[in-house]
PDB file of C-alpha atoms in Angstrom:
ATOM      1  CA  UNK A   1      70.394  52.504 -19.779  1.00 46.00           C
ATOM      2  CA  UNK A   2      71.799  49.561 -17.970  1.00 46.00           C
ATOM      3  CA  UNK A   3      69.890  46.499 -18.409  1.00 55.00           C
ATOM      4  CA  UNK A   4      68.383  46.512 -14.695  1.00 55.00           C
ATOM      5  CA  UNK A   5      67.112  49.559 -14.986  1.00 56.00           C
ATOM      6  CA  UNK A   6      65.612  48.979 -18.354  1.00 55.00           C
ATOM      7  CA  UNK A   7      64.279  45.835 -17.063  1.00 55.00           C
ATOM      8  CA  UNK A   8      62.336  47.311 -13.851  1.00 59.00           C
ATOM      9  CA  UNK A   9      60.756  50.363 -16.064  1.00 56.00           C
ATOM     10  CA  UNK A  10      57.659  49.839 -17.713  1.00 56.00           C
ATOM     11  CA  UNK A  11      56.957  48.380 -21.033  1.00 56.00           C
ATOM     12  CA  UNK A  12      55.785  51.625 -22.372  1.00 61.00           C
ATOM     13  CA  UNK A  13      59.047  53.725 -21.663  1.00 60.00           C
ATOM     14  CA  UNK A  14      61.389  54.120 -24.800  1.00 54.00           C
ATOM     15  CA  UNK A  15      64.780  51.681 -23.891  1.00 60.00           C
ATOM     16  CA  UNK A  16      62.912  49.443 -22.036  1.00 63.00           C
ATOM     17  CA  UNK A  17      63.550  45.728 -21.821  1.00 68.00           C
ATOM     18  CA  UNK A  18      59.434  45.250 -21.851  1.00 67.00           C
ATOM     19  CA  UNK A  19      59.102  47.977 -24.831  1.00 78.00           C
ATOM     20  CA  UNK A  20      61.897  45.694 -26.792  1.00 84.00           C
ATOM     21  CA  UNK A  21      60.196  42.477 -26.314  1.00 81.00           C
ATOM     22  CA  UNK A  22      56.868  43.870 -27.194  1.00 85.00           C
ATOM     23  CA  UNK A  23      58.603  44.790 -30.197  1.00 91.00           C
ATOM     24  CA  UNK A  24      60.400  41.713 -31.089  1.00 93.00           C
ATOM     25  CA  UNK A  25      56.616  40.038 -29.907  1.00 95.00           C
ATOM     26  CA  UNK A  26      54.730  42.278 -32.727  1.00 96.00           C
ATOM     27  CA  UNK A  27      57.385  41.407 -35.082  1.00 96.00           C
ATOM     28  CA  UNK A  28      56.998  37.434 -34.764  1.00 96.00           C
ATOM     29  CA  UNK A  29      53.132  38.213 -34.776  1.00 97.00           C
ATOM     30  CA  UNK A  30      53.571  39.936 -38.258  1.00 96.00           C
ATOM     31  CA  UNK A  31      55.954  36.846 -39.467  1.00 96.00           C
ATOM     32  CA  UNK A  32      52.947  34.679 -38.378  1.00 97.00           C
ATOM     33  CA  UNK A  33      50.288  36.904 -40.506  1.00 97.00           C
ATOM     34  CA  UNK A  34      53.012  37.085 -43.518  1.00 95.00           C
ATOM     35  CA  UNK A  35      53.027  33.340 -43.604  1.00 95.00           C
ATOM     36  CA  UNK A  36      49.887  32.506 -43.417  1.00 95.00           C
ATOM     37  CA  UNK A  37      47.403  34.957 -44.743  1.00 97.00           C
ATOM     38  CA  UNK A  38      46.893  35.514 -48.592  1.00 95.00           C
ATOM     39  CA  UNK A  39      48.682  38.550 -49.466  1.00 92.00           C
ATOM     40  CA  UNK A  40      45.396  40.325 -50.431  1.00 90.00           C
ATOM     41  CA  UNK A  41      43.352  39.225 -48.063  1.00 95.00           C
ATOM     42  CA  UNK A  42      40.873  41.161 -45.705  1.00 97.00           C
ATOM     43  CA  UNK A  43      41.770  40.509 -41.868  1.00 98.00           C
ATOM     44  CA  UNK A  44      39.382  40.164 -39.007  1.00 98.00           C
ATOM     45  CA  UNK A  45      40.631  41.049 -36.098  1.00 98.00           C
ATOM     46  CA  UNK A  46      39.806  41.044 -32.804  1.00 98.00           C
ATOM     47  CA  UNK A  47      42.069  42.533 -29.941  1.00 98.00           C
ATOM     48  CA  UNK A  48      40.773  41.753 -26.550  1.00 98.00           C
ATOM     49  CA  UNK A  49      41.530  44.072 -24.178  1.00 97.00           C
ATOM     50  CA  UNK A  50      43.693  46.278 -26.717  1.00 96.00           C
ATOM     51  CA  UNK A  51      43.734  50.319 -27.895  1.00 96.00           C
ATOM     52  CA  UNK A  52      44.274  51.843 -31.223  1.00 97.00           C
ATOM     53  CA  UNK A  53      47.079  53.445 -30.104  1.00 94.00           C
ATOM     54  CA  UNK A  54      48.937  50.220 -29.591  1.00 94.00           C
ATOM     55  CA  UNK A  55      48.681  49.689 -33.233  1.00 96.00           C
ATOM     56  CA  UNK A  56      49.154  52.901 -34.579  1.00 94.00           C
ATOM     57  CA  UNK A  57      52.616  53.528 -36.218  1.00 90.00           C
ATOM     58  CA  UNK A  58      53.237  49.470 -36.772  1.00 94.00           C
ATOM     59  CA  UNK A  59      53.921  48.165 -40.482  1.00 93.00           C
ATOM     60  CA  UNK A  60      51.259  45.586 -41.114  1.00 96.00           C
ATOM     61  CA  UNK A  61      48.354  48.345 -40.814  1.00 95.00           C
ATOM     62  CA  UNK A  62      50.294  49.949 -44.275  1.00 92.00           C
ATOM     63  CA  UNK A  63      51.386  46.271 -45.789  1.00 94.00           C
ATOM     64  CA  UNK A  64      47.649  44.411 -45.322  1.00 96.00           C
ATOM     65  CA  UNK A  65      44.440  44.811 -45.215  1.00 96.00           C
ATOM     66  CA  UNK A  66      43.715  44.865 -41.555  1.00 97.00           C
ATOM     67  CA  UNK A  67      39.700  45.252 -39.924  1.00 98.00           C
ATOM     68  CA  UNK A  68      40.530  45.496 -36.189  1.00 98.00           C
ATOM     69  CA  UNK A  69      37.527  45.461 -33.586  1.00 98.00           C
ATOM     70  CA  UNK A  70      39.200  46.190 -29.975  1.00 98.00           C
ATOM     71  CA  UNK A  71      37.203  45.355 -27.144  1.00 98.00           C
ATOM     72  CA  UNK A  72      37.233  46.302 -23.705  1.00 98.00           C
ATOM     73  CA  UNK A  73      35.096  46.556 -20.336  1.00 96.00           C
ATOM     74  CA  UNK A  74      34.270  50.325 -21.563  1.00 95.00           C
ATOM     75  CA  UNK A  75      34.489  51.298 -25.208  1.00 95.00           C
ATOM     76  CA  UNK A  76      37.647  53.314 -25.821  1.00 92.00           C
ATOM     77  CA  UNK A  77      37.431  55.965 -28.705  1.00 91.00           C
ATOM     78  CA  UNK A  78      38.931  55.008 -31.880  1.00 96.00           C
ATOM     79  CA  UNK A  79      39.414  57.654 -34.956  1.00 95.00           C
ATOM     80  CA  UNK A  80      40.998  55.391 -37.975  1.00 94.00           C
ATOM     81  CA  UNK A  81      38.781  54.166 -40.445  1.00 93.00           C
ATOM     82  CA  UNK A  82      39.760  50.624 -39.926  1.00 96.00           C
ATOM     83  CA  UNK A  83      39.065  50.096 -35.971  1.00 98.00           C
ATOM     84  CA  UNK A  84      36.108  49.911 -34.522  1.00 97.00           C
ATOM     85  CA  UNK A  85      35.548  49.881 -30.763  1.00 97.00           C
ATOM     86  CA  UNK A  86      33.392  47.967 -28.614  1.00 97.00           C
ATOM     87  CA  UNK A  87      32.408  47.690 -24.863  1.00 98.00           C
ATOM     88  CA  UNK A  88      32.500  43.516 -23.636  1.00 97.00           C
ATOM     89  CA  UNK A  89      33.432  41.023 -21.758  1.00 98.00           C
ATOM     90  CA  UNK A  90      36.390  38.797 -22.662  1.00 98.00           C
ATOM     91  CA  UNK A  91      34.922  36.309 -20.795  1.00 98.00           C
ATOM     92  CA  UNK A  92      31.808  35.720 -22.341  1.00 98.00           C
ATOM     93  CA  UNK A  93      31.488  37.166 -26.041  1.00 98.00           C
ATOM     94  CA  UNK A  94      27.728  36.391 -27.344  1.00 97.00           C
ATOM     95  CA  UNK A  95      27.789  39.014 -29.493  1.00 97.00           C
ATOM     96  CA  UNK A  96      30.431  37.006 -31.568  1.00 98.00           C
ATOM     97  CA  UNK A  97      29.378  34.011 -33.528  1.00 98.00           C
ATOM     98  CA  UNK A  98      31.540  31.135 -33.674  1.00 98.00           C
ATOM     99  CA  UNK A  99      35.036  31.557 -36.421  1.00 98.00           C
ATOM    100  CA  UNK A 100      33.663  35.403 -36.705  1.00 98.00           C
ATOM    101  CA  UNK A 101      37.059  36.572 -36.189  1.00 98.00           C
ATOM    102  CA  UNK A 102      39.821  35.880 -38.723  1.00 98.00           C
ATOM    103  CA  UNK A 103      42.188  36.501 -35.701  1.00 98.00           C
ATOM    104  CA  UNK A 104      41.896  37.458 -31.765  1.00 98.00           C
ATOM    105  CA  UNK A 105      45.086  39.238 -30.464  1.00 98.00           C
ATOM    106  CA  UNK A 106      45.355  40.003 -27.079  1.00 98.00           C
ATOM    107  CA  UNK A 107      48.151  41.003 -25.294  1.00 97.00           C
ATOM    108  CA  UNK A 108      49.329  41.057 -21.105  1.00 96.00           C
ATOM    109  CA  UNK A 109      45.248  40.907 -20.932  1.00 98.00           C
ATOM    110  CA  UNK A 110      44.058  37.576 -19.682  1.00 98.00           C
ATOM    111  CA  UNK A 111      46.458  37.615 -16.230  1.00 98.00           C
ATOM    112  CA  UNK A 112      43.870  40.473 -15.003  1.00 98.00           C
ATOM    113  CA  UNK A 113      40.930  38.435 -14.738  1.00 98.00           C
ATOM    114  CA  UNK A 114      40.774  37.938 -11.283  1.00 98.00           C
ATOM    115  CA  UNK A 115      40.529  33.935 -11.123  1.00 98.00           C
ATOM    116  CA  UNK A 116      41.650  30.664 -12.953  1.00 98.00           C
ATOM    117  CA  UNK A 117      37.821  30.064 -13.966  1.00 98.00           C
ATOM    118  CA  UNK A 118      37.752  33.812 -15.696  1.00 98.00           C
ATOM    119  CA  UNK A 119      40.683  32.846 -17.229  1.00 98.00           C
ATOM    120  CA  UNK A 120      39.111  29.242 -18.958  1.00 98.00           C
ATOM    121  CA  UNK A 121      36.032  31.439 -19.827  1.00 98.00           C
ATOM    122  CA  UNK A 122      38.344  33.332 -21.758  1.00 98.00           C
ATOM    123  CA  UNK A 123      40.716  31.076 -23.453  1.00 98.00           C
ATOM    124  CA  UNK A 124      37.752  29.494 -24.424  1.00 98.00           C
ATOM    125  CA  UNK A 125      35.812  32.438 -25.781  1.00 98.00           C
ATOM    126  CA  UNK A 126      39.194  33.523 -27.736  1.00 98.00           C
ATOM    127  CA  UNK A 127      39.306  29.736 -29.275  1.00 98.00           C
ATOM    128  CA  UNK A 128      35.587  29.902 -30.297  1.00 98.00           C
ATOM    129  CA  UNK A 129      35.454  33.646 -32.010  1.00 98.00           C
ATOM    130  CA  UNK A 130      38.390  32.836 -33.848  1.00 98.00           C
ATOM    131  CA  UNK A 131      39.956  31.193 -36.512  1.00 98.00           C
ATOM    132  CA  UNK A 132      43.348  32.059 -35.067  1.00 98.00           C
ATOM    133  CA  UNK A 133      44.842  33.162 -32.014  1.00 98.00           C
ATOM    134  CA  UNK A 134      47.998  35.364 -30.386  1.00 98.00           C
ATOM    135  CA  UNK A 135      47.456  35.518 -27.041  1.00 98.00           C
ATOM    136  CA  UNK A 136      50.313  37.039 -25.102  1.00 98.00           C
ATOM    137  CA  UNK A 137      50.498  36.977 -21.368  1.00 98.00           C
ATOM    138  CA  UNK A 138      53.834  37.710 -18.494  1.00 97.00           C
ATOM    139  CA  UNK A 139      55.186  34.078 -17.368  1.00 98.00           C
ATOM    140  CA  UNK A 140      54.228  33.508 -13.145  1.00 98.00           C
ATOM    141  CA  UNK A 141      57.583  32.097 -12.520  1.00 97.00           C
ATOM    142  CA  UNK A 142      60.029  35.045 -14.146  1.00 96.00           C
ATOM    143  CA  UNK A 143      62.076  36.038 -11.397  1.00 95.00           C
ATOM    144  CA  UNK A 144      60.900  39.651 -11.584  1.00 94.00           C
ATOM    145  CA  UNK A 145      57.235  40.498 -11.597  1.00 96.00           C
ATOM    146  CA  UNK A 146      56.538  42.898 -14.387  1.00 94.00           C
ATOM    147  CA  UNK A 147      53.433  45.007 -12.761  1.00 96.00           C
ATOM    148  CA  UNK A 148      55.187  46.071  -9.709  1.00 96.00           C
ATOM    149  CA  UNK A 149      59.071  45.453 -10.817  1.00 95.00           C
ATOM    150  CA  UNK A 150      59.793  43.710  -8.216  1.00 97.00           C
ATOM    151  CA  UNK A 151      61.714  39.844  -7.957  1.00 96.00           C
ATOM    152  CA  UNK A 152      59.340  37.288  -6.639  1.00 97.00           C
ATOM    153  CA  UNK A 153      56.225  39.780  -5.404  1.00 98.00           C
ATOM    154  CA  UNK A 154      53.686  37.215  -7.226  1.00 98.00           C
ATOM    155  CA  UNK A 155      54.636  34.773  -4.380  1.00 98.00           C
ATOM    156  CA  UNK A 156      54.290  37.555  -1.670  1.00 98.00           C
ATOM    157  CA  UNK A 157      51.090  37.168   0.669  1.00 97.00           C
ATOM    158  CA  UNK A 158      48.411  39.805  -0.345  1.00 97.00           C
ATOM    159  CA  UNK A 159      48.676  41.799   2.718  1.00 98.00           C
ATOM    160  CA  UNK A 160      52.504  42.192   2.951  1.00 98.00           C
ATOM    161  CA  UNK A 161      52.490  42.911  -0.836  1.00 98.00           C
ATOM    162  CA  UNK A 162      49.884  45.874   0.254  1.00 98.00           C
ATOM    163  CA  UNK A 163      51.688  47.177   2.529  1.00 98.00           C
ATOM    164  CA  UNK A 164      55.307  46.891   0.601  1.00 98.00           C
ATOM    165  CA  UNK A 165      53.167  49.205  -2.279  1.00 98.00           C
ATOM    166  CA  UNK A 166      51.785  51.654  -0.407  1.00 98.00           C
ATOM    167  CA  UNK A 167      54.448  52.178   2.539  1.00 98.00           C
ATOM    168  CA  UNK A 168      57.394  51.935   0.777  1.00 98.00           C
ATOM    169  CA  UNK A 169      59.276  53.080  -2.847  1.00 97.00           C
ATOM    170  CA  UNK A 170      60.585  49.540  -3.768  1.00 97.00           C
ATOM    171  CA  UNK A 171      57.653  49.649  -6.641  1.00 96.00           C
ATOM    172  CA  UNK A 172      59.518  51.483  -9.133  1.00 91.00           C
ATOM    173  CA  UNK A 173      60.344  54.116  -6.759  1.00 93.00           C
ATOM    174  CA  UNK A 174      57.134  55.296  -5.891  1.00 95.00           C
ATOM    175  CA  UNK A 175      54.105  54.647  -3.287  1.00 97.00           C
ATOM    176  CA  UNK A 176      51.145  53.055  -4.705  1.00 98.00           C
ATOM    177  CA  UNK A 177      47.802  54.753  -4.296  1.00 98.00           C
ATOM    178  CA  UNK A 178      45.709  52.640  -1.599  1.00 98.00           C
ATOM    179  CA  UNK A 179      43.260  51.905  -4.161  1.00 98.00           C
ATOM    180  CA  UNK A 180      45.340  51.145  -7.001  1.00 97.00           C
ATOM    181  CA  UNK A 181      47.353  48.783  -5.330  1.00 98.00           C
ATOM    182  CA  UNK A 182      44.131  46.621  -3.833  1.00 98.00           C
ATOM    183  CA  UNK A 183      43.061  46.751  -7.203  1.00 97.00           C
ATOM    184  CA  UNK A 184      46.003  45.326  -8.904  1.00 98.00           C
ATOM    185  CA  UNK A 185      46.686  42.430  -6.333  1.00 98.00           C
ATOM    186  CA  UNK A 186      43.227  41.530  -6.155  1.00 97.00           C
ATOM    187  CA  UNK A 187      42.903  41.120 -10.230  1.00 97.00           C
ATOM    188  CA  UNK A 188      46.559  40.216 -11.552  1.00 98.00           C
ATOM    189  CA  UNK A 189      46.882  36.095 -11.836  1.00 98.00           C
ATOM    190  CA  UNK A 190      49.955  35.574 -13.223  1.00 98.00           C
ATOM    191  CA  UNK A 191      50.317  32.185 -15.285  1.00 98.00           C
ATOM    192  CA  UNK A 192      52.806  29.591 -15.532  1.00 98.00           C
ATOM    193  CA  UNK A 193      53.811  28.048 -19.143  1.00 98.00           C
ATOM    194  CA  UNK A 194      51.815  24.805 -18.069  1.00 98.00           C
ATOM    195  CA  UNK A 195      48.518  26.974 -17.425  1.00 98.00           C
ATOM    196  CA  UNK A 196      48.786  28.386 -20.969  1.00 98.00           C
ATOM    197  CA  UNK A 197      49.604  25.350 -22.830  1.00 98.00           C
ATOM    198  CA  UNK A 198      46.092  24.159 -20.652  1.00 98.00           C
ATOM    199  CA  UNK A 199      44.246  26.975 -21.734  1.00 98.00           C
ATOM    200  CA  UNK A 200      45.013  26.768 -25.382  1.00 98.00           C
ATOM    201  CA  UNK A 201      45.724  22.625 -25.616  1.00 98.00           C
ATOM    202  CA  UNK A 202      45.792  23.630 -29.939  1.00 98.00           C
ATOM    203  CA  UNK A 203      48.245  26.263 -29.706  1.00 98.00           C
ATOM    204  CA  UNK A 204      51.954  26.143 -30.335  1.00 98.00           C
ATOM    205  CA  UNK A 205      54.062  28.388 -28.012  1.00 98.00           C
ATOM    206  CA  UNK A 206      56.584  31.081 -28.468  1.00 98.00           C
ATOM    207  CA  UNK A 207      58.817  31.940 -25.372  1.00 97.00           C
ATOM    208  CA  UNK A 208      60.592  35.643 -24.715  1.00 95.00           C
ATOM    209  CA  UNK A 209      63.712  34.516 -22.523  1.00 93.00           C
ATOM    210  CA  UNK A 210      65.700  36.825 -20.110  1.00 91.00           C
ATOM    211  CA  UNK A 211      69.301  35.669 -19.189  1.00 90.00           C
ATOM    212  CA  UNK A 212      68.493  32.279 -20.289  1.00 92.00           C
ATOM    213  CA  UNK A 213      64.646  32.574 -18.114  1.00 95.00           C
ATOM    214  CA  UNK A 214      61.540  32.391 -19.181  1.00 96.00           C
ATOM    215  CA  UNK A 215      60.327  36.066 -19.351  1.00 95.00           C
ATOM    216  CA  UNK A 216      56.693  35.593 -21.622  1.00 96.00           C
ATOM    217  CA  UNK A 217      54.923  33.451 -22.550  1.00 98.00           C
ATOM    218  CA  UNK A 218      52.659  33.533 -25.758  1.00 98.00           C
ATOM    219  CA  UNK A 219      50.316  30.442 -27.621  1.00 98.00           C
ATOM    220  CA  UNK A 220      49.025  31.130 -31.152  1.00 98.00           C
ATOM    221  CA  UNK A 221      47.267  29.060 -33.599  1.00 98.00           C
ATOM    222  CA  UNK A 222      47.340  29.933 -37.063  1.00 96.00           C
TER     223      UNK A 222
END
């Protein structure tokens, strides 16, 4: 597959770009958990916004001890005895004392909250829960923008950006639904290194580069 292709295709196709930073994401997220978790330790964890199925098949759930809670705006069904699943709000998490979490994970999640002030919520409600943090999220000034594939359509005004999606195949070669596309534009708020550094002022930063650019962004504490 030639790299542009592989690029514009979504993370979740085999030979994608996206699927082989994901990849090389998880495995700097399991470095982290080698390093500093006790080898026989129980593990908390909290992925906001995640799925089962993005952890099924991955090494850690064999090599430690790993309690995962995922939670979402609608409880997703779960079937292995170690997840749980739980309808919530990443922005406000009552239900969750403070340091209940060993860990919160949370991956491409926190650029779909619609505004910079559901974003704080958030960062802050991740911070609070938990004891550490991986938060993962697509960097606003990459030159392509990963939801639509397209270069520079974060910086397009809302109603041309409509219209491009549902007139026209530029999107990854199809029309967008009407819907679907109002939806996404009105939600996604991409964020720029800065923002996350703001958002987690504690956490250290890991960067997934693209021909020498800033594809990802991602701030853990551990």
């Amino acid at each position: 597959m030639l790299p542009i292709k592989s690029l514009l295709a979504s993370s979740e196709t085999d030979g994608s770009l996206g699927k082989k930073f994901r990849e090389e994401r998880f495995r700097f997220f399991e470095k982290l958990v080698e390093e500093k978790f006790p080898e026989n330790q129980k593990i908390r964890v909290l992925d906001v916004g995640g799925t089962q199925a993005y952890w099924e098949g991955k090494s850690i759930l064999k090599k430690r001890n790993l309690e995962i809670t995922v939670l979402n705006l609608i409880e997703f069904p779960v079937s292995l005895p170690n997840f749980r699943a739980l309808a919530g709000d990443a922005t406000h998490m009552p239900e969750f004392g403070d340091n209940s979490f060993d860990l919160v994970f949370s991956n491409s999640v926190i650029e779909h909250l619609y505004s910079w002030e559901n974003q704080v919520k958030m960062a802050k409600e991740i911070s609070r829960v938990g004891k550490s943090y991986f938060v993962q999220t697509p960097n606003r000034n990459f030159v392509i923008e990963p939801h639509y594939a397209l270069p520079l359509f974060q910086f397009v005004p809302k109603g041309l950006a409509f219209n491009i999606l549902t007139k026209t195949k530029l999107s990854r070669f199809n029309r967008w639904e009407p819907s679907m596309a109002r939806q996404y534009l009105d939600e996604i708020r991409l964020l720029s290194i800065q923002e996350m550094k703001t958002l987690f002022p504690d956490g250290e930063v890991y960067l997934e580069k693209f021909l020498g650019m800033n594809k990802s962004v991602t701030m853990f504490r551990f």
